Amino acid sequence: MSSVSWKRIVIKVGSALIAPNQNGCSSHYLLGIAQFIVRCKSMGIEVVLVSSGSVAAGAHLFNEQEEGYKPSIAVKKAMAAAGQMEMMTTWDRLFDFPTAQILVTHGDLRDRERYISIQETIFSLLENGILPILNENDTVTTDKLKVGDNDNLSAMVAAAADADTLIICSDVDGLYDSNPHTNADAKLLSSVPFITDEIFEMAGGATSSVGTGGMKTKIEAAEKAVAHGIDTYIVNGFTVQTFNTLLSGKNPGTHFAPDKKPMNEHLHWMTHTSTAQGEVVVNNDFNTELEGDSEQLTSNEIIAVNGDFAVGDTILVRKDDGTRIANATSNYSSCLLSFIAEQDDEEFASKFEDSTGPIISDSNIALLEDK
């Protein structure tokens, strides 16, 4: 009998669980995770699966597997293309209900229109009892377009799916105060009420030889998720008992408490998913209380416009000394905004803005804590 109150969860599974021996997919660890998903669905809990592993799953199909060999980016993309098929086949055969594949890039997620399209697809699949399985589209990603790790991707997906819980599977029981692989005295943190710099310092680096993320990326993901009000767990995905404990309403790993005042969906997307395509630099004495009064940002206060952005793109508003003020949706292209800001005639600029509207709208601003 479960005591959980989840309505919709996202579970993230990494490469080390998918292809632990780098010899193709293995159901050894996935079977327990699949049974957990089946049990969740039988209790009316909707599930979204974020699954890494396409490169690891496809690596064994290529000849260049000598010791010390480092595949080129092109070969890695080919491994991902081949491995994605094997990975989806492995997942699909573990369920007696339909699954669906959604491959995304960060370019898809940071574009508001495509983000909403992905969101609507997830909702439609869930409404029809189909399990959405998401992965980064490694075959087509570039440095500019990729998220880079599926920990952060899972947090973005959890926000898009309006999930109440995110479960990130790891190769350890959760977050320790030091690396448990090298320190036998490391202590597990069962609860993290706030994510601080000290928490990030505990995260260390990657420990898996087949994945792209480590504990640090899992903390980054938790930070994104809790900002949206999502309960987040880092747990050991290698043991079946982990999932039995979760369904009993207990915490088998590290729980990150959701923010008491979560961001609304649009501002969360702008802060944690979208990427600034350019920046507007303002005077150092500029009033930072932008939210709720965006019309105070006028062309007269702009020192510089950097980057190439279009109407509707996310931009960074910062002071000349580098202090980050806000992410915002620009109502002007960089070309037009540069032109207006460069005009010596302040009356011209004011009249232009009066006729075309504010540079940014107060509903499209996410204030930032400078980091």
mmCIF file of C-alpha atoms in Angstrom:
data_model
loop_
_atom_site.group_PDB
_atom_site.id
_atom_site.type_symbol
_atom_site.label_atom_id
_atom_site.label_comp_id
_atom_site.label_asym_id
_atom_site.label_seq_id
_atom_site.Cartn_x
_atom_site.Cartn_y
_atom_site.Cartn_z
ATOM 1 C CA MET A 1 0.000 0.000 0.000
ATOM 2 C CA SER A 2 1.571 3.277 -1.118
ATOM 3 C CA SER A 3 1.464 6.437 0.929
ATOM 4 C CA VAL A 4 2.749 8.784 -1.782
ATOM 5 C CA SER A 5 0.571 11.599 -3.057
ATOM 6 C CA TRP A 6 2.253 12.064 -6.430
ATOM 7 C CA LYS A 7 0.109 13.003 -9.406
ATOM 8 C CA ARG A 8 2.814 13.302 -12.057
ATOM 9 C CA ILE A 9 6.482 12.400 -11.759
ATOM 10 C CA VAL A 10 9.562 12.599 -13.949
ATOM 11 C CA ILE A 11 12.229 9.934 -13.487
ATOM 12 C CA LYS A 12 15.693 10.357 -14.958
ATOM 13 C CA VAL A 13 17.787 7.289 -15.805
ATOM 14 C CA GLY A 14 21.447 7.611 -16.801
ATOM 15 C CA SER A 15 23.836 5.850 -19.132
ATOM 16 C CA ALA A 16 25.401 3.706 -16.396
ATOM 17 C CA LEU A 17 22.015 2.079 -15.801
ATOM 18 C CA ILE A 18 21.230 1.692 -19.501
ATOM 19 C CA ALA A 19 24.548 0.213 -20.654
ATOM 20 C CA PRO A 20 26.585 -0.606 -17.544
ATOM 21 C CA ASN A 21 29.181 -2.673 -19.417
ATOM 22 C CA GLN A 22 29.324 -0.485 -22.533
ATOM 23 C CA ASN A 23 28.270 -3.533 -24.506
ATOM 24 C CA GLY A 24 24.817 -2.448 -25.547
ATOM 25 C CA CYS A 25 21.663 -2.074 -23.473
ATOM 26 C CA SER A 26 21.057 -4.299 -20.489
ATOM 27 C CA SER A 27 17.758 -4.877 -18.696
ATOM 28 C CA HIS A 28 19.603 -5.866 -15.503
ATOM 29 C CA TYR A 29 18.952 -2.561 -13.734
ATOM 30 C CA LEU A 30 16.172 -1.293 -15.986
ATOM 31 C CA LEU A 31 13.750 -4.047 -15.012
ATOM 32 C CA GLY A 32 13.423 -2.727 -11.450
ATOM 33 C CA ILE A 33 12.888 0.812 -12.751
ATOM 34 C CA ALA A 34 10.304 -0.411 -15.256
ATOM 35 C CA GLN A 35 8.432 -2.250 -12.493
ATOM 36 C CA PHE A 36 8.422 0.972 -10.464
ATOM 37 C CA ILE A 37 6.927 2.849 -13.420
ATOM 38 C CA VAL A 38 4.293 0.127 -13.913
ATOM 39 C CA ARG A 39 3.339 0.303 -10.234
ATOM 40 C CA CYS A 40 3.086 4.089 -10.407
ATOM 41 C CA LYS A 41 0.805 3.943 -13.433
ATOM 42 C CA SER A 42 -1.366 1.289 -11.776
ATOM 43 C CA MET A 43 -1.926 3.759 -8.910
ATOM 44 C CA GLY A 44 -2.973 6.519 -11.290
ATOM 45 C CA ILE A 45 0.363 8.353 -11.140
ATOM 46 C CA GLU A 46 1.425 9.787 -14.499
ATOM 47 C CA VAL A 47 5.058 9.158 -15.395
ATOM 48 C CA VAL A 48 7.496 10.834 -17.778
ATOM 49 C CA LEU A 49 10.837 9.096 -18.349
ATOM 50 C CA VAL A 50 14.029 10.958 -19.263
ATOM 51 C CA SER A 51 16.535 8.408 -20.454
ATOM 52 C CA SER A 52 20.190 8.964 -21.305
ATOM 53 C CA GLY A 53 22.285 6.261 -22.872
ATOM 54 C CA SER A 54 22.079 6.387 -26.639
ATOM 55 C CA VAL A 55 25.833 6.862 -27.120
ATOM 56 C CA ALA A 56 26.682 4.217 -24.514
ATOM 57 C CA ALA A 57 24.116 1.836 -26.024
ATOM 58 C CA GLY A 58 25.472 2.211 -29.542
ATOM 59 C CA ALA A 59 29.212 2.238 -28.844
ATOM 60 C CA HIS A 60 29.626 -1.543 -29.141
ATOM 61 C CA LEU A 61 28.371 -1.474 -32.729
ATOM 62 C CA PHE A 62 31.445 0.411 -33.924
ATOM 63 C CA ASN A 63 34.830 -1.060 -34.732
ATOM 64 C CA GLU A 64 36.980 1.620 -33.134
ATOM 65 C CA GLN A 65 36.777 0.179 -29.628
ATOM 66 C CA GLU A 66 40.448 -0.241 -28.830
ATOM 67 C CA GLU A 67 41.667 0.691 -25.386
ATOM 68 C CA GLY A 68 42.233 4.408 -25.021
ATOM 69 C CA TYR A 69 40.317 5.187 -28.203
ATOM 70 C CA LYS A 70 38.369 8.456 -28.095
ATOM 71 C CA PRO A 71 35.690 8.655 -30.783
ATOM 72 C CA SER A 72 35.309 11.842 -32.784
ATOM 73 C CA ILE A 73 32.185 13.955 -32.454
ATOM 74 C CA ALA A 74 30.921 12.549 -35.764
ATOM 75 C CA VAL A 75 31.378 8.969 -34.536
ATOM 76 C CA LYS A 76 29.661 9.804 -31.227
ATOM 77 C CA LYS A 77 26.691 11.157 -33.160
ATOM 78 C CA ALA A 78 26.569 7.947 -35.176
ATOM 79 C CA MET A 79 26.755 5.916 -31.950
ATOM 80 C CA ALA A 80 23.819 7.941 -30.625
ATOM 81 C CA ALA A 81 21.782 7.339 -33.769
ATOM 82 C CA ALA A 82 22.320 3.562 -33.573
ATOM 83 C CA GLY A 83 22.063 3.332 -29.801
ATOM 84 C CA GLN A 84 18.822 5.298 -29.591
ATOM 85 C CA MET A 85 17.034 2.540 -31.505
ATOM 86 C CA GLU A 86 18.409 -0.157 -29.214
ATOM 87 C CA MET A 87 17.587 1.863 -26.103
ATOM 88 C CA MET A 88 13.977 2.514 -27.120
ATOM 89 C CA THR A 89 13.518 -1.145 -28.064
ATOM 90 C CA THR A 90 14.825 -2.178 -24.643
ATOM 91 C CA TRP A 91 12.471 0.148 -22.796
ATOM 92 C CA ASP A 92 9.488 -0.724 -24.972
ATOM 93 C CA ARG A 93 9.742 -4.455 -24.343
ATOM 94 C CA LEU A 94 9.707 -3.891 -20.563
ATOM 95 C CA PHE A 95 6.192 -2.396 -20.615
ATOM 96 C CA ASP A 96 2.773 -3.735 -21.527
ATOM 97 C CA PHE A 97 1.534 -0.265 -22.470
ATOM 98 C CA PRO A 98 2.626 1.989 -25.347
ATOM 99 C CA THR A 99 5.654 4.258 -25.185
ATOM 100 C CA ALA A 100 6.600 7.295 -27.244
ATOM 101 C CA GLN A 101 9.953 8.818 -28.142
ATOM 102 C CA ILE A 102 10.598 12.553 -27.900
ATOM 103 C CA LEU A 103 14.065 13.751 -28.928
ATOM 104 C CA VAL A 104 14.865 17.371 -28.109
ATOM 105 C CA THR A 105 17.707 19.860 -28.177
ATOM 106 C CA HIS A 106 18.211 22.915 -26.027
ATOM 107 C CA GLY A 107 17.424 24.897 -29.159
ATOM 108 C CA ASP A 108 13.924 23.375 -29.031
ATOM 109 C CA LEU A 109 13.460 24.103 -25.334
ATOM 110 C CA ARG A 110 14.712 27.688 -25.344
ATOM 111 C CA ASP A 111 12.393 28.637 -28.220
ATOM 112 C CA ARG A 112 9.075 29.471 -26.562
ATOM 113 C CA GLU A 113 6.899 28.229 -29.419
ATOM 114 C CA ARG A 114 8.720 24.884 -29.690
ATOM 115 C CA TYR A 115 8.799 24.552 -25.891
ATOM 116 C CA ILE A 116 5.014 24.844 -25.761
ATOM 117 C CA SER A 117 4.755 22.320 -28.608
ATOM 118 C CA ILE A 118 6.843 19.816 -26.605
ATOM 119 C CA GLN A 119 4.735 20.548 -23.537
ATOM 120 C CA GLU A 120 1.488 19.920 -25.430
ATOM 121 C CA THR A 121 2.863 16.662 -26.850
ATOM 122 C CA ILE A 122 3.758 15.393 -23.369
ATOM 123 C CA PHE A 123 0.308 16.275 -22.057
ATOM 124 C CA SER A 124 -1.427 14.548 -24.994
ATOM 125 C CA LEU A 125 0.629 11.386 -24.526
ATOM 126 C CA LEU A 126 -0.135 11.251 -20.802
ATOM 127 C CA GLU A 127 -3.845 11.805 -21.403
ATOM 128 C CA ASN A 128 -3.838 8.731 -23.634
ATOM 129 C CA GLY A 129 -1.920 6.490 -21.241
ATOM 130 C CA ILE A 130 1.290 6.558 -23.277
ATOM 131 C CA LEU A 131 4.666 6.787 -21.548
ATOM 132 C CA PRO A 132 6.752 9.701 -22.935
ATOM 133 C CA ILE A 133 10.460 8.833 -23.094
ATOM 134 C CA LEU A 134 12.685 11.855 -23.672
ATOM 135 C CA ASN A 135 16.343 12.133 -24.529
ATOM 136 C CA GLU A 136 18.596 14.802 -25.922
ATOM 137 C CA ASN A 137 18.892 14.485 -29.683
ATOM 138 C CA ASP A 138 22.641 13.842 -29.678
ATOM 139 C CA THR A 139 22.711 13.138 -33.419
ATOM 140 C CA VAL A 140 21.886 16.725 -34.387
ATOM 141 C CA THR A 141 23.054 18.779 -31.402
ATOM 142 C CA THR A 142 25.921 21.228 -31.575
ATOM 143 C CA ASP A 143 27.666 23.002 -28.709
ATOM 144 C CA LYS A 144 25.304 25.905 -29.238
ATOM 145 C CA LEU A 145 22.157 23.776 -29.184
ATOM 146 C CA LYS A 146 22.807 21.096 -26.570
ATOM 147 C CA VAL A 147 21.811 20.910 -22.921
ATOM 148 C CA GLY A 148 24.848 18.706 -22.393
ATOM 149 C CA ASP A 149 23.509 16.393 -19.702
ATOM 150 C CA ASN A 150 20.186 14.740 -19.019
ATOM 151 C CA ASP A 151 20.126 15.732 -15.347
ATOM 152 C CA ASN A 152 19.436 19.347 -16.282
ATOM 153 C CA LEU A 153 17.229 18.185 -19.151
ATOM 154 C CA SER A 154 15.091 16.220 -16.690
ATOM 155 C CA ALA A 155 14.516 19.352 -14.600
ATOM 156 C CA MET A 156 13.487 21.314 -17.683
ATOM 157 C CA VAL A 157 11.144 18.483 -18.665
ATOM 158 C CA ALA A 158 9.711 18.309 -15.132
ATOM 159 C CA ALA A 159 8.873 22.004 -15.314
ATOM 160 C CA ALA A 160 7.387 21.668 -18.801
ATOM 161 C CA ALA A 161 5.341 18.637 -17.736
ATOM 162 C CA ASP A 162 4.111 20.435 -14.606
ATOM 163 C CA ALA A 163 5.318 17.489 -12.512
ATOM 164 C CA ASP A 164 5.131 17.520 -8.740
ATOM 165 C CA THR A 165 8.137 15.226 -8.247
ATOM 166 C CA LEU A 166 11.491 14.660 -9.989
ATOM 167 C CA ILE A 167 13.462 11.490 -9.251
ATOM 168 C CA ILE A 168 17.079 11.490 -10.457
ATOM 169 C CA CYS A 169 18.749 8.093 -10.432
ATOM 170 C CA SER A 170 22.419 7.994 -9.492
ATOM 171 C CA ASP A 171 25.085 5.355 -8.776
ATOM 172 C CA VAL A 172 25.148 6.342 -5.094
ATOM 173 C CA ASP A 173 22.405 6.705 -2.489
ATOM 174 C CA GLY A 174 22.245 10.489 -2.809
ATOM 175 C CA LEU A 175 24.308 13.562 -1.976
ATOM 176 C CA TYR A 176 27.150 12.986 0.486
ATOM 177 C CA ASP A 177 29.236 15.571 2.308
ATOM 178 C CA SER A 178 32.240 14.131 0.429
ATOM 179 C CA ASN A 179 32.830 11.586 -2.328
ATOM 180 C CA PRO A 180 31.651 8.177 -1.037
ATOM 181 C CA HIS A 181 33.719 6.410 -3.718
ATOM 182 C CA THR A 182 36.940 7.688 -2.154
ATOM 183 C CA ASN A 183 35.950 8.433 1.451
ATOM 184 C CA ALA A 184 34.487 5.632 3.552
ATOM 185 C CA ASP A 185 33.432 8.169 6.205
ATOM 186 C CA ALA A 186 31.292 10.216 3.830
ATOM 187 C CA LYS A 187 27.856 10.992 5.266
ATOM 188 C CA LEU A 188 24.615 10.980 3.308
ATOM 189 C CA LEU A 189 22.502 14.146 3.452
ATOM 190 C CA SER A 190 18.928 12.916 3.666
ATOM 191 C CA SER A 191 17.402 16.373 3.329
ATOM 192 C CA VAL A 192 18.457 19.645 1.712
ATOM 193 C CA PRO A 193 16.072 22.500 2.588
ATOM 194 C CA PHE A 194 18.048 25.088 0.582
ATOM 195 C CA ILE A 195 20.634 24.724 -2.172
ATOM 196 C CA THR A 196 23.665 26.828 -1.253
ATOM 197 C CA ASP A 197 27.227 27.230 -2.512
ATOM 198 C CA GLU A 198 28.268 24.744 0.167
ATOM 199 C CA ILE A 199 25.917 22.139 -1.311
ATOM 200 C CA PHE A 200 27.494 22.636 -4.739
ATOM 201 C CA GLU A 201 30.949 22.244 -3.218
ATOM 202 C CA MET A 202 29.934 18.835 -1.864
ATOM 203 C CA ALA A 203 28.902 17.683 -5.332
ATOM 204 C CA GLY A 204 32.412 17.162 -6.713
ATOM 205 C CA GLY A 205 32.804 15.799 -10.240
ATOM 206 C CA ALA A 206 31.542 12.940 -12.376
ATOM 207 C CA THR A 207 32.069 9.378 -11.221
ATOM 208 C CA SER A 208 30.463 7.435 -14.060
ATOM 209 C CA SER A 209 32.681 6.453 -16.985
ATOM 210 C CA VAL A 210 29.821 6.366 -19.491
ATOM 211 C CA GLY A 211 27.726 9.429 -18.652
ATOM 212 C CA THR A 212 28.142 13.173 -19.190
ATOM 213 C CA GLY A 213 26.856 14.269 -15.793
ATOM 214 C CA GLY A 214 28.063 13.953 -12.232
ATOM 215 C CA MET A 215 26.660 14.967 -8.876
ATOM 216 C CA LYS A 216 27.138 18.651 -9.742
ATOM 217 C CA THR A 217 24.736 18.451 -12.681
ATOM 218 C CA LYS A 218 22.233 16.678 -10.433
ATOM 219 C CA ILE A 219 22.396 19.573 -7.964
ATOM 220 C CA GLU A 220 21.964 22.021 -10.847
ATOM 221 C CA ALA A 221 18.896 20.035 -11.913
ATOM 222 C CA ALA A 222 17.530 20.034 -8.361
ATOM 223 C CA GLU A 223 17.996 23.809 -8.204
ATOM 224 C CA LYS A 224 15.953 24.239 -11.376
ATOM 225 C CA ALA A 225 13.228 21.859 -10.223
ATOM 226 C CA VAL A 226 12.704 23.183 -6.695
ATOM 227 C CA ALA A 227 12.432 26.716 -8.094
ATOM 228 C CA HIS A 228 9.303 25.459 -9.865
ATOM 229 C CA GLY A 229 7.961 23.917 -6.660
ATOM 230 C CA ILE A 230 8.935 20.354 -7.580
ATOM 231 C CA ASP A 231 9.980 17.865 -4.888
ATOM 232 C CA THR A 232 13.301 16.427 -6.028
ATOM 233 C CA TYR A 233 15.099 13.238 -5.034
ATOM 234 C CA ILE A 234 18.549 11.932 -5.872
ATOM 235 C CA VAL A 235 18.493 8.181 -5.292
ATOM 236 C CA ASN A 236 20.451 5.031 -6.062
ATOM 237 C CA GLY A 237 18.990 3.614 -9.261
ATOM 238 C CA PHE A 238 20.939 0.360 -9.028
ATOM 239 C CA THR A 239 18.873 -1.166 -6.210
ATOM 240 C CA VAL A 240 15.225 -2.257 -6.416
ATOM 241 C CA GLN A 241 14.759 -1.412 -2.740
ATOM 242 C CA THR A 242 15.158 2.278 -3.622
ATOM 243 C CA PHE A 243 11.873 2.246 -5.508
ATOM 244 C CA ASN A 244 10.039 0.178 -2.906
ATOM 245 C CA THR A 245 11.087 2.749 -0.313
ATOM 246 C CA LEU A 246 9.908 5.636 -2.469
ATOM 247 C CA LEU A 247 6.490 4.060 -2.962
ATOM 248 C CA SER A 248 6.175 3.515 0.779
ATOM 249 C CA GLY A 249 6.413 7.282 1.202
ATOM 250 C CA LYS A 250 9.909 7.228 2.651
ATOM 251 C CA ASN A 251 13.103 8.859 1.442
ATOM 252 C CA PRO A 252 15.848 6.426 0.327
ATOM 253 C CA GLY A 253 18.272 9.119 -0.770
ATOM 254 C CA THR A 254 18.499 12.911 -0.683
ATOM 255 C CA HIS A 255 15.353 15.021 -0.800
ATOM 256 C CA PHE A 256 15.485 18.627 -1.979
ATOM 257 C CA ALA A 257 12.597 20.661 -0.616
ATOM 258 C CA PRO A 258 10.629 22.739 -3.136
ATOM 259 C CA ASP A 259 10.632 26.517 -2.861
ATOM 260 C CA LYS A 260 7.734 27.823 -0.805
ATOM 261 C CA LYS A 261 7.139 30.544 -3.381
ATOM 262 C CA PRO A 262 7.838 28.823 -6.735
ATOM 263 C CA MET A 263 8.244 30.798 -9.943
ATOM 264 C CA ASN A 264 5.357 30.775 -12.350
ATOM 265 C CA GLU A 265 5.871 28.653 -15.444
ATOM 266 C CA HIS A 266 6.812 31.410 -17.880
ATOM 267 C CA LEU A 267 9.363 33.101 -15.604
ATOM 268 C CA HIS A 268 10.834 29.718 -14.696
ATOM 269 C CA TRP A 269 11.277 28.924 -18.382
ATOM 270 C CA MET A 270 12.959 32.268 -18.949
ATOM 271 C CA THR A 271 15.325 31.801 -15.983
ATOM 272 C CA HIS A 272 16.162 28.104 -16.111
ATOM 273 C CA THR A 273 15.481 26.883 -19.663
ATOM 274 C CA SER A 274 15.776 29.720 -22.136
ATOM 275 C CA THR A 275 19.223 31.105 -23.001
ATOM 276 C CA ALA A 276 19.931 34.796 -23.480
ATOM 277 C CA GLN A 277 20.631 35.503 -27.139
ATOM 278 C CA GLY A 278 22.092 38.912 -26.380
ATOM 279 C CA GLU A 279 22.316 41.528 -23.690
ATOM 280 C CA VAL A 280 21.340 45.102 -22.927
ATOM 281 C CA VAL A 281 23.831 47.018 -20.789
ATOM 282 C CA VAL A 282 22.519 49.837 -18.587
ATOM 283 C CA ASN A 283 24.050 52.425 -16.256
ATOM 284 C CA ASN A 284 25.534 51.211 -12.979
ATOM 285 C CA ASP A 285 23.115 53.393 -11.001
ATOM 286 C CA PHE A 286 20.075 51.925 -12.768
ATOM 287 C CA ASN A 287 17.204 50.949 -10.434
ATOM 288 C CA THR A 288 17.197 47.142 -10.358
ATOM 289 C CA GLU A 289 13.546 46.837 -9.355
ATOM 290 C CA LEU A 290 12.490 46.125 -12.917
ATOM 291 C CA GLU A 291 9.644 43.728 -12.259
ATOM 292 C CA GLY A 292 6.246 45.366 -12.317
ATOM 293 C CA ASP A 293 7.540 48.631 -13.786
ATOM 294 C CA SER A 294 9.355 47.768 -16.997
ATOM 295 C CA GLU A 295 8.646 51.103 -18.614
ATOM 296 C CA GLN A 296 11.377 52.636 -16.475
ATOM 297 C CA LEU A 297 13.851 50.877 -18.831
ATOM 298 C CA THR A 298 14.152 53.322 -21.717
ATOM 299 C CA SER A 299 16.628 53.685 -24.528
ATOM 300 C CA ASN A 300 18.182 56.676 -22.735
ATOM 301 C CA GLU A 301 19.451 54.340 -19.994
ATOM 302 C CA ILE A 302 21.013 51.841 -22.382
ATOM 303 C CA ILE A 303 24.812 51.980 -22.728
ATOM 304 C CA ALA A 304 25.240 49.128 -25.181
ATOM 305 C CA VAL A 305 23.366 46.392 -27.034
ATOM 306 C CA ASN A 306 25.413 43.203 -27.483
ATOM 307 C CA GLY A 307 24.639 40.160 -29.592
ATOM 308 C CA ASP A 308 22.217 39.457 -32.400
ATOM 309 C CA PHE A 309 18.659 38.866 -31.238
ATOM 310 C CA ALA A 310 15.167 39.110 -32.662
ATOM 311 C CA VAL A 311 11.823 40.232 -31.272
ATOM 312 C CA GLY A 312 10.686 37.614 -28.764
ATOM 313 C CA ASP A 313 14.187 36.366 -27.903
ATOM 314 C CA THR A 314 15.384 36.192 -24.311
ATOM 315 C CA ILE A 315 17.990 38.807 -23.429
ATOM 316 C CA LEU A 316 20.094 39.542 -20.361
ATOM 317 C CA VAL A 317 19.781 43.002 -18.794
ATOM 318 C CA ARG A 318 22.964 43.836 -16.889
ATOM 319 C CA LYS A 319 24.776 46.826 -15.464
ATOM 320 C CA ASP A 320 27.973 48.182 -16.963
ATOM 321 C CA ASP A 321 29.942 46.687 -14.042
ATOM 322 C CA GLY A 322 28.732 43.198 -15.000
ATOM 323 C CA THR A 323 25.948 42.836 -12.411
ATOM 324 C CA ARG A 324 23.180 40.699 -13.861
ATOM 325 C CA ILE A 325 19.759 42.257 -13.321
ATOM 326 C CA ALA A 326 17.204 40.188 -15.215
ATOM 327 C CA ASN A 327 16.379 37.892 -18.080
ATOM 328 C CA ALA A 328 13.637 39.346 -20.236
ATOM 329 C CA THR A 329 11.830 38.889 -23.512
ATOM 330 C CA SER A 330 12.812 41.658 -25.896
ATOM 331 C CA ASN A 331 10.111 43.538 -27.768
ATOM 332 C CA TYR A 332 12.781 44.927 -30.104
ATOM 333 C CA SER A 333 15.398 43.353 -32.330
ATOM 334 C CA SER A 334 19.036 44.081 -31.493
ATOM 335 C CA CYS A 335 19.363 46.058 -34.719
ATOM 336 C CA LEU A 336 16.429 48.359 -33.976
ATOM 337 C CA LEU A 337 17.277 48.722 -30.306
ATOM 338 C CA SER A 338 20.873 49.668 -31.147
ATOM 339 C CA PHE A 339 19.612 52.284 -33.588
ATOM 340 C CA ILE A 340 17.267 53.848 -31.029
ATOM 341 C CA ALA A 341 19.854 53.787 -28.236
ATOM 342 C CA GLU A 342 22.423 55.537 -30.442
ATOM 343 C CA GLN A 343 20.170 58.516 -31.214
ATOM 344 C CA ASP A 344 21.340 61.771 -29.677
ATOM 345 C CA ASP A 345 17.845 63.201 -29.886
ATOM 346 C CA GLU A 346 16.180 61.930 -26.683
ATOM 347 C CA GLU A 347 12.836 63.309 -27.832
ATOM 348 C CA PHE A 348 13.022 61.108 -30.954
ATOM 349 C CA ALA A 349 13.695 58.001 -28.881
ATOM 350 C CA SER A 350 10.896 58.785 -26.443
ATOM 351 C CA LYS A 351 8.374 59.361 -29.223
ATOM 352 C CA PHE A 352 9.478 56.150 -30.949
ATOM 353 C CA GLU A 353 9.008 54.083 -27.796
ATOM 354 C CA ASP A 354 5.664 55.767 -27.074
ATOM 355 C CA SER A 355 4.407 54.632 -30.476
ATOM 356 C CA THR A 356 5.911 51.122 -30.502
ATOM 357 C CA GLY A 357 5.630 50.090 -26.843
ATOM 358 C CA PRO A 358 8.105 49.335 -24.041
ATOM 359 C CA ILE A 359 11.464 47.659 -24.637
ATOM 360 C CA ILE A 360 10.371 44.816 -22.351
ATOM 361 C CA SER A 361 6.958 44.065 -20.864
ATOM 362 C CA ASP A 362 6.564 43.686 -17.109
ATOM 363 C CA SER A 363 5.069 40.194 -17.520
ATOM 364 C CA ASN A 364 8.179 39.000 -19.334
ATOM 365 C CA ILE A 365 10.904 39.775 -16.785
ATOM 366 C CA ALA A 366 12.657 37.354 -14.455
ATOM 367 C CA LEU A 367 14.825 39.111 -11.886
ATOM 368 C CA LEU A 368 18.143 37.412 -11.191
ATOM 369 C CA GLU A 369 20.349 37.064 -8.141
ATOM 370 C CA ASP A 370 23.753 38.022 -9.403
ATOM 371 C CA LYS A 371 26.202 35.107 -9.483
#
